[in-house]
Amino acid sequence: MTLTDERLRELREKYADAHGGEIADPRFRRVAAHIFSESGTRAAPYSGIPTLLSAPLVKPGDAEAFDVLQVALLGIPMDLGVTNRTGSRFGPRALRTIERIGPYNHVLEVAPVHELRVADIGDVPFRSRYRLEMSHEDIEQHVDRIVAKGILPLSVGGDHSVTHPILRSVGRDRPVGMIHIDAHCDTGGAYDLTKFHHGGPFRNAVLDGVLDPTRVIQIGIRGSSEYLWEFSYDAGMTVIHAEEVSGLGIAAIIEKARAIVGDGATYLSFDIDSLDPAFAPGTGTPEIGGLTTREALELLRGLKGLNFVGGDVVEVAPQYDSTTNTAQAGAQMLFEILSLLAFSPSLKP
C-alpha cells in the first residue's frame, strides 16, 4: 500500500506539532499522562535519587504515607548465607541504579508504579552485619510490619536465605503456595553448624508450617546439586528441570504452575541464577544451561491473575558482571512481578 498525499496530510495534521505525550489511544494516553507534563517534558531517567523501579521513596516511620501503600519495595542487603561467592548484599543497590525499567508493561497492560500505591521503603535495618540468625529475625520483624498493614512485600536480596523469614511472615496465618524460579531447589539440610543458609530456605519454611509443599513448583532446576534436593520430592513439590523446558514448552509450564498453586495465597521467588549466565553472570552460583530472559519474561507474564501475596528477586551479585546485564535483568524481573501484583486478589483496594 502506497502512502497517498491525502493520508500524508492527515498524519501531518495529527502529529507534526504534537509532543510525545499527546497520544490518542486511551490505553497509552493513561500512561503518558503520568510521564509527560502539559508542555511535553518528562523527568530525565538519570536524575534524582535512585529507587527501586523509580518508585517514590517512603520511610516506614511516615505512617500517613506508609499505611496506605498497596505494595512495598524493599532491599535486603544481606548475604551471610552464601556457600561460596559473596556479594549479593550489593544487589539492592545495583538494582536501584538501573534506569528506564517501565513504566509500561505492554503485555500485561499496566503501568504498575503509576497505577498502584507503591513505594521503595528502603532497606531492612539490621542490628548486626555479622550474625545470620539475627539478620533473619530482623527481616521477619520488618516484613511483619508491612504485612500487618495489608501491604504486599516485594523484596530485593540478598542471598536466597532471606526468603525463609519472609515466608514466616506472609505464611503465618496459613501456609502459602510458591512459584519458585531458580537453578537450585534450595531444600537442602543443615551443614557447617547451621540450617539457615541459602541452600535450605524452603525446607525450613515447610517444616515451620508456613509453606505448603503440595502447592510449590520449582522451575529451571539444573546443575550438580541434584543429590541435595531429596526433600523437594519427598515433601510433594513439583520440580521442572531446565532440561525439560524445551520439550514441555513455556505455555505448558505456565498451565502446570497455575494448576498447582490454584487460587490460594501464593509467593513468587525469582533467583537470578535461574537465568543462564550468558544473560546473568553476576551471581554467586551460576549454572550453565539456564533460562533465557525471553523465556523468563514469558513465564512470569503467564501468571497474571494468580493470588500473589508477595515476591522477591535474589542473588544479584553485581561485582561478578562487568556489563551490568545481571542487574538489568533483575530489575526487569522485579518490574514483571510488580506488574503481576497489580492483578492479585490479595491487593488491598
GROMACS .gro file of C-alpha atoms in nm:
model
  349
    1MET     CA    1   0.000   0.000   0.000
    2THR     CA    2   0.134   0.339  -0.102
    3LEU     CA    3   0.102   0.640   0.125
    4THR     CA    4  -0.128   0.884  -0.054
    5ASP     CA    5  -0.091   1.261  -0.041
    6GLU     CA    6  -0.423   1.285   0.141
    7ARG     CA    7  -0.316   1.035   0.404
    8LEU     CA    8   0.014   1.215   0.448
    9ARG     CA    9  -0.174   1.541   0.508
   10GLU     CA   10  -0.387   1.369   0.773
   11LEU     CA   11  -0.079   1.238   0.952
   12ARG     CA   12   0.085   1.578   0.942
   13GLU     CA   13  -0.221   1.748   1.085
   14LYS     CA   14  -0.239   1.493   1.366
   15TYR     CA   15   0.127   1.450   1.458
   16ALA     CA   16   0.351   1.726   1.315
   17ASP     CA   17   0.307   1.965   1.608
   18ALA     CA   18   0.219   1.711   1.877
   19HIS     CA   19   0.464   1.629   2.155
   20GLY     CA   20   0.542   1.276   2.268
   21GLY     CA   21   0.275   1.273   2.537
   22GLU     CA   22  -0.013   1.367   2.307
   23ILE     CA   23  -0.144   1.020   2.234
   24ALA     CA   24  -0.491   0.934   2.103
   25ASP     CA   25  -0.511   0.568   2.203
   26PRO     CA   26  -0.666   0.566   2.555
   27ARG     CA   27  -0.460   0.262   2.659
   28PHE     CA   28  -0.139   0.454   2.606
   29ARG     CA   29  -0.269   0.801   2.689
   30ARG     CA   30  -0.328   0.700   3.051
   31VAL     CA   31   0.039   0.605   3.080
   32ALA     CA   32   0.169   0.915   2.905
   33ALA     CA   33  -0.040   1.132   3.136
   34HIS     CA   34   0.176   1.017   3.427
   35ILE     CA   35   0.502   1.078   3.243
   36PHE     CA   36   0.468   1.395   3.037
   37SER     CA   37   0.395   1.747   3.152
   38GLU     CA   38   0.148   1.960   2.959
   39SER     CA   39   0.436   2.119   2.772
   40GLY     CA   40   0.574   1.779   2.669
   41THR     CA   41   0.868   1.741   2.904
   42ARG     CA   42   0.941   1.439   3.123
   43ALA     CA   43   1.186   1.369   3.401
   44ALA     CA   44   1.531   1.251   3.294
   45PRO     CA   45   1.583   0.885   3.394
   46TYR     CA   46   1.933   0.962   3.518
   47SER     CA   47   1.830   1.241   3.756
   48GLY     CA   48   1.708   1.239   4.115
   49ILE     CA   49   1.758   0.991   4.396
   50PRO     CA   50   1.770   0.631   4.263
   51THR     CA   51   1.499   0.400   4.394
   52LEU     CA   52   1.377   0.054   4.300
   53LEU     CA   53   1.188   0.088   3.969
   54SER     CA   54   1.200   0.467   4.015
   55ALA     CA   55   0.916   0.436   4.266
   56PRO     CA   56   0.854   0.710   4.523
   57LEU     CA   57   1.060   0.687   4.841
   58VAL     CA   58   0.857   0.639   5.160
   59LYS     CA   59   1.001   0.568   5.503
   60PRO     CA   60   0.809   0.321   5.724
   61GLY     CA   61   0.810   0.579   6.000
   62ASP     CA   62   0.596   0.810   5.788
   63ALA     CA   63   0.267   0.644   5.884
   64GLU     CA   64   0.048   0.868   5.671
   65ALA     CA   65   0.231   0.772   5.351
   66PHE     CA   66   0.326   0.416   5.451
   67ASP     CA   67  -0.005   0.281   5.578
   68VAL     CA   68  -0.190   0.346   5.250
   69LEU     CA   69   0.059   0.158   5.034
   70GLN     CA   70  -0.055  -0.148   4.842
   71VAL     CA   71   0.297  -0.273   4.765
   72ALA     CA   72   0.624  -0.205   4.948
   73LEU     CA   73   0.951  -0.244   4.759
   74LEU     CA   74   1.236  -0.315   4.998
   75GLY     CA   75   1.602  -0.405   4.987
   76ILE     CA   76   1.757  -0.684   5.192
   77PRO     CA   77   2.135  -0.630   5.167
   78MET     CA   78   2.246  -0.948   5.346
   79ASP     CA   79   2.447  -1.241   5.208
   80LEU     CA   80   2.569  -1.420   5.520
   81GLY     CA   81   2.405  -1.741   5.399
   82VAL     CA   82   2.605  -1.800   5.080
   83THR     CA   83   2.802  -2.120   5.031
   84ASN     CA   84   3.072  -1.977   4.805
   85ARG     CA   85   3.091  -1.634   4.641
   86THR     CA   86   2.965  -1.342   4.847
   87GLY     CA   87   2.837  -1.017   4.701
   88SER     CA   88   2.457  -1.028   4.675
   89ARG     CA   89   2.447  -0.783   4.967
   90PHE     CA   90   2.504  -0.528   4.691
   91GLY     CA   91   2.201  -0.647   4.495
   92PRO     CA   92   1.951  -0.385   4.617
   93ARG     CA   93   2.193  -0.101   4.547
   94ALA     CA   94   2.269  -0.239   4.199
   95LEU     CA   95   1.901  -0.261   4.107
   96ARG     CA   96   1.839   0.092   4.228
   97THR     CA   97   2.098   0.222   3.981
   98ILE     CA   98   1.920   0.070   3.681
   99GLU     CA   99   1.720   0.331   3.495
  100ARG     CA  100   1.445   0.305   3.232
  101ILE     CA  101   1.263  -0.001   3.365
  102GLY     CA  102   0.898   0.054   3.279
  103PRO     CA  103   0.680   0.249   3.312
  104TYR     CA  104   0.450   0.042   3.088
  105ASN     CA  105   0.416  -0.335   3.071
  106HIS     CA  106   0.275  -0.375   2.722
  107VAL     CA  107   0.195  -0.745   2.763
  108LEU     CA  108   0.010  -0.718   3.094
  109GLU     CA  109  -0.118  -0.369   3.001
  110VAL     CA  110  -0.034  -0.200   3.327
  111ALA     CA  111   0.195   0.080   3.444
  112PRO     CA  112   0.237  -0.053   3.798
  113VAL     CA  113   0.444   0.223   3.959
  114HIS     CA  114   0.185   0.479   3.850
  115GLU     CA  115  -0.131   0.271   3.886
  116LEU     CA  116  -0.056   0.119   4.227
  117ARG     CA  117   0.017   0.283   4.560
  118VAL     CA  118   0.373   0.156   4.567
  119ALA     CA  119   0.697   0.291   4.713
  120ASP     CA  120   1.056   0.198   4.782
  121ILE     CA  121   1.066   0.187   5.163
  122GLY     CA  122   1.443   0.144   5.185
  123ASP     CA  123   1.638  -0.148   5.329
  124VAL     CA  124   1.577  -0.380   5.622
  125PRO     CA  125   1.755  -0.228   5.923
  126PHE     CA  126   1.995  -0.493   6.050
  127ARG     CA  127   2.126  -0.493   6.405
  128SER     CA  128   2.446  -0.672   6.302
  129ARG     CA  129   2.630  -0.729   5.975
  130TYR     CA  130   2.784  -1.049   6.115
  131ARG     CA  131   2.506  -1.261   6.270
  132LEU     CA  132   2.296  -1.460   6.022
  133GLU     CA  133   2.021  -1.582   6.255
  134MET     CA  134   1.978  -1.234   6.399
  135SER     CA  135   1.952  -1.094   6.048
  136HIS     CA  136   1.673  -1.339   5.970
  137GLU     CA  137   1.490  -1.220   6.282
  138ASP     CA  138   1.528  -0.861   6.163
  139ILE     CA  139   1.386  -0.949   5.819
  140GLU     CA  140   1.087  -1.130   5.965
  141GLN     CA  141   1.005  -0.847   6.205
  142HIS     CA  142   1.038  -0.586   5.930
  143VAL     CA  143   0.813  -0.779   5.691
  144ASP     CA  144   0.567  -0.835   5.978
  145ARG     CA  145   0.517  -0.460   5.997
  146ILE     CA  146   0.447  -0.448   5.624
  147VAL     CA  147   0.206  -0.742   5.622
  148ALA     CA  148   0.022  -0.611   5.928
  149LYS     CA  149  -0.087  -0.312   5.720
  150GLY     CA  150  -0.219  -0.533   5.440
  151ILE     CA  151   0.073  -0.430   5.217
  152LEU     CA  152   0.229  -0.682   4.979
  153PRO     CA  153   0.610  -0.708   5.023
  154LEU     CA  154   0.828  -0.720   4.711
  155SER     CA  155   1.191  -0.763   4.811
  156VAL     CA  156   1.535  -0.749   4.653
  157GLY     CA  157   1.806  -0.963   4.811
  158GLY     CA  158   2.047  -1.056   4.929
  159ASP     CA  159   2.104  -1.429   4.918
  160HIS     CA  160   1.816  -1.674   4.897
  161SER     CA  161   1.817  -1.748   5.268
  162VAL     CA  162   1.625  -1.421   5.312
  163THR     CA  163   1.310  -1.579   5.167
  164HIS     CA  164   1.266  -1.807   5.468
  165PRO     CA  165   1.194  -1.525   5.718
  166ILE     CA  166   0.972  -1.354   5.460
  167LEU     CA  167   0.768  -1.673   5.426
  168ARG     CA  168   0.743  -1.698   5.803
  169SER     CA  169   0.570  -1.361   5.791
  170VAL     CA  170   0.344  -1.395   5.486
  171GLY     CA  171   0.259  -1.757   5.572
  172ARG     CA  172   0.196  -1.712   5.944
  173ASP     CA  173  -0.185  -1.724   5.925
  174ARG     CA  174  -0.192  -2.009   5.670
  175PRO     CA  175   0.074  -2.188   5.466
  176VAL     CA  176   0.120  -2.033   5.124
  177GLY     CA  177   0.199  -2.188   4.789
  178MET     CA  178   0.500  -2.080   4.586
  179ILE     CA  179   0.622  -2.042   4.231
  180HIS     CA  180   0.998  -2.071   4.261
  181ILE     CA  181   1.216  -1.993   3.958
  182ASP     CA  182   1.576  -2.095   4.022
  183ALA     CA  183   1.868  -2.315   3.922
  184HIS     CA  184   1.855  -2.487   4.262
  185CYS     CA  185   1.570  -2.629   4.471
  186ASP     CA  186   1.714  -2.481   4.792
  187THR     CA  187   1.568  -2.757   5.006
  188GLY     CA  188   1.896  -2.890   5.146
  189GLY     CA  189   1.968  -2.972   5.508
  190ALA     CA  190   2.195  -2.822   5.769
  191TYR     CA  191   2.570  -2.811   5.730
  192ASP     CA  192   2.859  -2.622   5.883
  193LEU     CA  193   2.655  -2.598   6.203
  194THR     CA  194   2.355  -2.412   6.059
  195LYS     CA  195   2.040  -2.477   5.858
  196PHE     CA  196   1.995  -2.108   5.780
  197HIS     CA  197   2.190  -2.094   5.454
  198HIS     CA  198   2.079  -2.009   5.101
  199GLY     CA  199   2.058  -2.376   5.004
  200GLY     CA  200   1.781  -2.463   5.250
  201PRO     CA  201   1.518  -2.188   5.296
  202PHE     CA  202   1.229  -2.386   5.155
  203ARG     CA  203   1.290  -2.699   5.362
  204ASN     CA  204   1.292  -2.469   5.664
  205ALA     CA  205   0.971  -2.296   5.554
  206VAL     CA  206   0.784  -2.624   5.504
  207LEU     CA  207   0.897  -2.758   5.842
  208ASP     CA  208   0.789  -2.430   6.001
  209GLY     CA  209   0.439  -2.485   5.860
  210VAL     CA  210   0.437  -2.164   5.653
  211LEU     CA  211   0.487  -2.318   5.305
  212ASP     CA  212   0.260  -2.587   5.158
  213PRO     CA  213   0.488  -2.815   4.952
  214THR     CA  214   0.197  -2.960   4.755
  215ARG     CA  215   0.139  -2.609   4.619
  216VAL     CA  216   0.501  -2.544   4.524
  217ILE     CA  217   0.650  -2.563   4.175
  218GLN     CA  218   1.025  -2.517   4.120
  219ILE     CA  219   1.122  -2.422   3.765
  220GLY     CA  220   1.462  -2.417   3.592
  221ILE     CA  221   1.641  -2.660   3.825
  222ARG     CA  222   1.978  -2.787   3.700
  223GLY     CA  223   2.344  -2.833   3.786
  224SER     CA  224   2.545  -3.067   4.002
  225SER     CA  225   2.347  -3.030   4.328
  226GLU     CA  226   2.052  -3.253   4.238
  227TYR     CA  227   2.158  -3.503   4.507
  228LEU     CA  228   2.076  -3.240   4.772
  229TRP     CA  229   1.711  -3.192   4.679
  230GLU     CA  230   1.551  -3.513   4.810
  231PHE     CA  231   1.325  -3.307   5.036
  232SER     CA  232   1.154  -3.142   4.738
  233TYR     CA  233   1.033  -3.475   4.603
  234ASP     CA  234   0.958  -3.634   4.940
  235ALA     CA  235   0.751  -3.335   5.053
  236GLY     CA  236   0.546  -3.327   4.731
  237MET     CA  237   0.692  -3.030   4.547
  238THR     CA  238   0.681  -3.027   4.168
  239VAL     CA  239   1.023  -2.985   4.007
  240ILE     CA  240   1.070  -2.875   3.645
  241HIS     CA  241   1.431  -2.915   3.538
  242ALA     CA  242   1.587  -2.677   3.289
  243GLU     CA  243   1.646  -2.973   3.059
  244GLU     CA  244   1.269  -3.022   3.036
  245VAL     CA  245   1.183  -2.666   2.940
  246SER     CA  246   1.238  -2.701   2.565
  247GLY     CA  247   1.035  -3.020   2.544
  248LEU     CA  248   0.747  -2.907   2.761
  249GLY     CA  249   0.734  -2.550   2.635
  250ILE     CA  250   0.671  -2.240   2.842
  251ALA     CA  251   0.294  -2.249   2.782
  252ALA     CA  252   0.267  -2.599   2.933
  253ILE     CA  253   0.481  -2.499   3.231
  254ILE     CA  254   0.258  -2.197   3.292
  255GLU     CA  255  -0.050  -2.419   3.280
  256LYS     CA  256   0.107  -2.663   3.527
  257ALA     CA  257   0.213  -2.382   3.762
  258ARG     CA  258  -0.134  -2.227   3.763
  259ALA     CA  259  -0.293  -2.565   3.835
  260ILE     CA  260  -0.055  -2.641   4.123
  261VAL     CA  261  -0.094  -2.314   4.312
  262GLY     CA  262  -0.465  -2.272   4.227
  263ASP     CA  263  -0.641  -1.968   4.366
  264GLY     CA  264  -0.480  -1.981   4.711
  265ALA     CA  265  -0.228  -1.738   4.855
  266THR     CA  266   0.099  -1.775   4.662
  267TYR     CA  267   0.450  -1.634   4.690
  268LEU     CA  268   0.679  -1.578   4.389
  269SER     CA  269   1.054  -1.615   4.437
  270PHE     CA  270   1.291  -1.543   4.147
  271ASP     CA  271   1.658  -1.632   4.184
  272ILE     CA  272   1.860  -1.455   3.917
  273ASP     CA  273   2.069  -1.771   3.867
  274SER     CA  274   1.763  -1.927   3.705
  275LEU     CA  275   1.883  -1.735   3.400
  276ASP     CA  276   2.171  -1.876   3.202
  277PRO     CA  277   2.497  -1.699   3.291
  278ALA     CA  278   2.512  -1.576   2.932
  279PHE     CA  279   2.233  -1.340   3.040
  280ALA     CA  280   2.312  -1.303   3.411
  281PRO     CA  281   2.673  -1.378   3.506
  282GLY     CA  282   2.662  -1.162   3.818
  283THR     CA  283   2.555  -1.419   4.074
  284GLY     CA  284   2.720  -1.635   4.335
  285THR     CA  285   2.629  -1.979   4.196
  286PRO     CA  286   2.599  -1.959   3.817
  287GLU     CA  287   2.483  -2.273   3.633
  288ILE     CA  288   2.503  -2.303   3.255
  289GLY     CA  289   2.203  -2.430   3.062
  290GLY     CA  290   1.950  -2.195   3.219
  291LEU     CA  291   1.651  -1.996   3.107
  292THR     CA  292   1.681  -1.716   2.857
  293THR     CA  293   1.549  -1.374   2.954
  294ARG     CA  294   1.275  -1.413   2.693
  295GLU     CA  295   1.165  -1.744   2.844
  296ALA     CA  296   1.163  -1.592   3.192
  297LEU     CA  297   0.951  -1.299   3.077
  298GLU     CA  298   0.702  -1.527   2.903
  299LEU     CA  299   0.681  -1.746   3.211
  300LEU     CA  300   0.619  -1.460   3.451
  301ARG     CA  301   0.366  -1.288   3.228
  302GLY     CA  302   0.168  -1.609   3.203
  303LEU     CA  303   0.097  -1.593   3.577
  304LYS     CA  304  -0.135  -1.292   3.556
  305GLY     CA  305  -0.431  -1.311   3.794
  306LEU     CA  306  -0.284  -1.552   4.048
  307ASN     CA  307  -0.328  -1.468   4.415
  308PHE     CA  308   0.020  -1.342   4.491
  309VAL     CA  309   0.090  -1.221   4.845
  310GLY     CA  310   0.448  -1.113   4.781
  311GLY     CA  311   0.764  -1.187   4.591
  312ASP     CA  312   1.136  -1.137   4.565
  313VAL     CA  313   1.434  -1.120   4.331
  314VAL     CA  314   1.751  -1.254   4.491
  315GLU     CA  315   2.117  -1.341   4.438
  316VAL     CA  316   2.222  -1.050   4.215
  317ALA     CA  317   2.595  -1.009   4.288
  318PRO     CA  318   2.692  -0.718   4.064
  319GLN     CA  319   3.070  -0.733   4.109
  320TYR     CA  320   3.084  -1.051   3.900
  321ASP     CA  321   2.931  -0.873   3.600
  322SER     CA  322   3.129  -0.612   3.409
  323THR     CA  323   2.831  -0.523   3.190
  324THR     CA  324   2.552  -0.458   3.449
  325ASN     CA  325   2.336  -0.704   3.250
  326THR     CA  326   2.255  -0.905   3.562
  327ALA     CA  327   2.122  -0.603   3.749
  328GLN     CA  328   1.932  -0.501   3.435
  329ALA     CA  329   1.769  -0.844   3.417
  330GLY     CA  330   1.699  -0.842   3.789
  331ALA     CA  331   1.530  -0.503   3.772
  332GLN     CA  332   1.318  -0.616   3.479
  333MET     CA  333   1.208  -0.929   3.665
  334LEU     CA  334   1.121  -0.711   3.964
  335PHE     CA  335   0.909  -0.494   3.734
  336GLU     CA  336   0.731  -0.802   3.597
  337ILE     CA  337   0.649  -0.927   3.946
  338LEU     CA  338   0.522  -0.584   4.047
  339SER     CA  339   0.304  -0.589   3.736
  340LEU     CA  340   0.162  -0.925   3.845
  341LEU     CA  341   0.083  -0.791   4.191
  342ALA     CA  342  -0.142  -0.532   4.026
  343PHE     CA  343  -0.380  -0.816   3.936
  344SER     CA  344  -0.358  -1.015   4.261
  345PRO     CA  345  -0.683  -1.068   4.453
  346SER     CA  346  -0.479  -1.002   4.770
  347LEU     CA  347  -0.405  -0.643   4.665
  348LYS     CA  348  -0.588  -0.415   4.906
  349PRO     CA  349  -0.832  -0.165   4.747
   0.00000   0.00000   0.00000
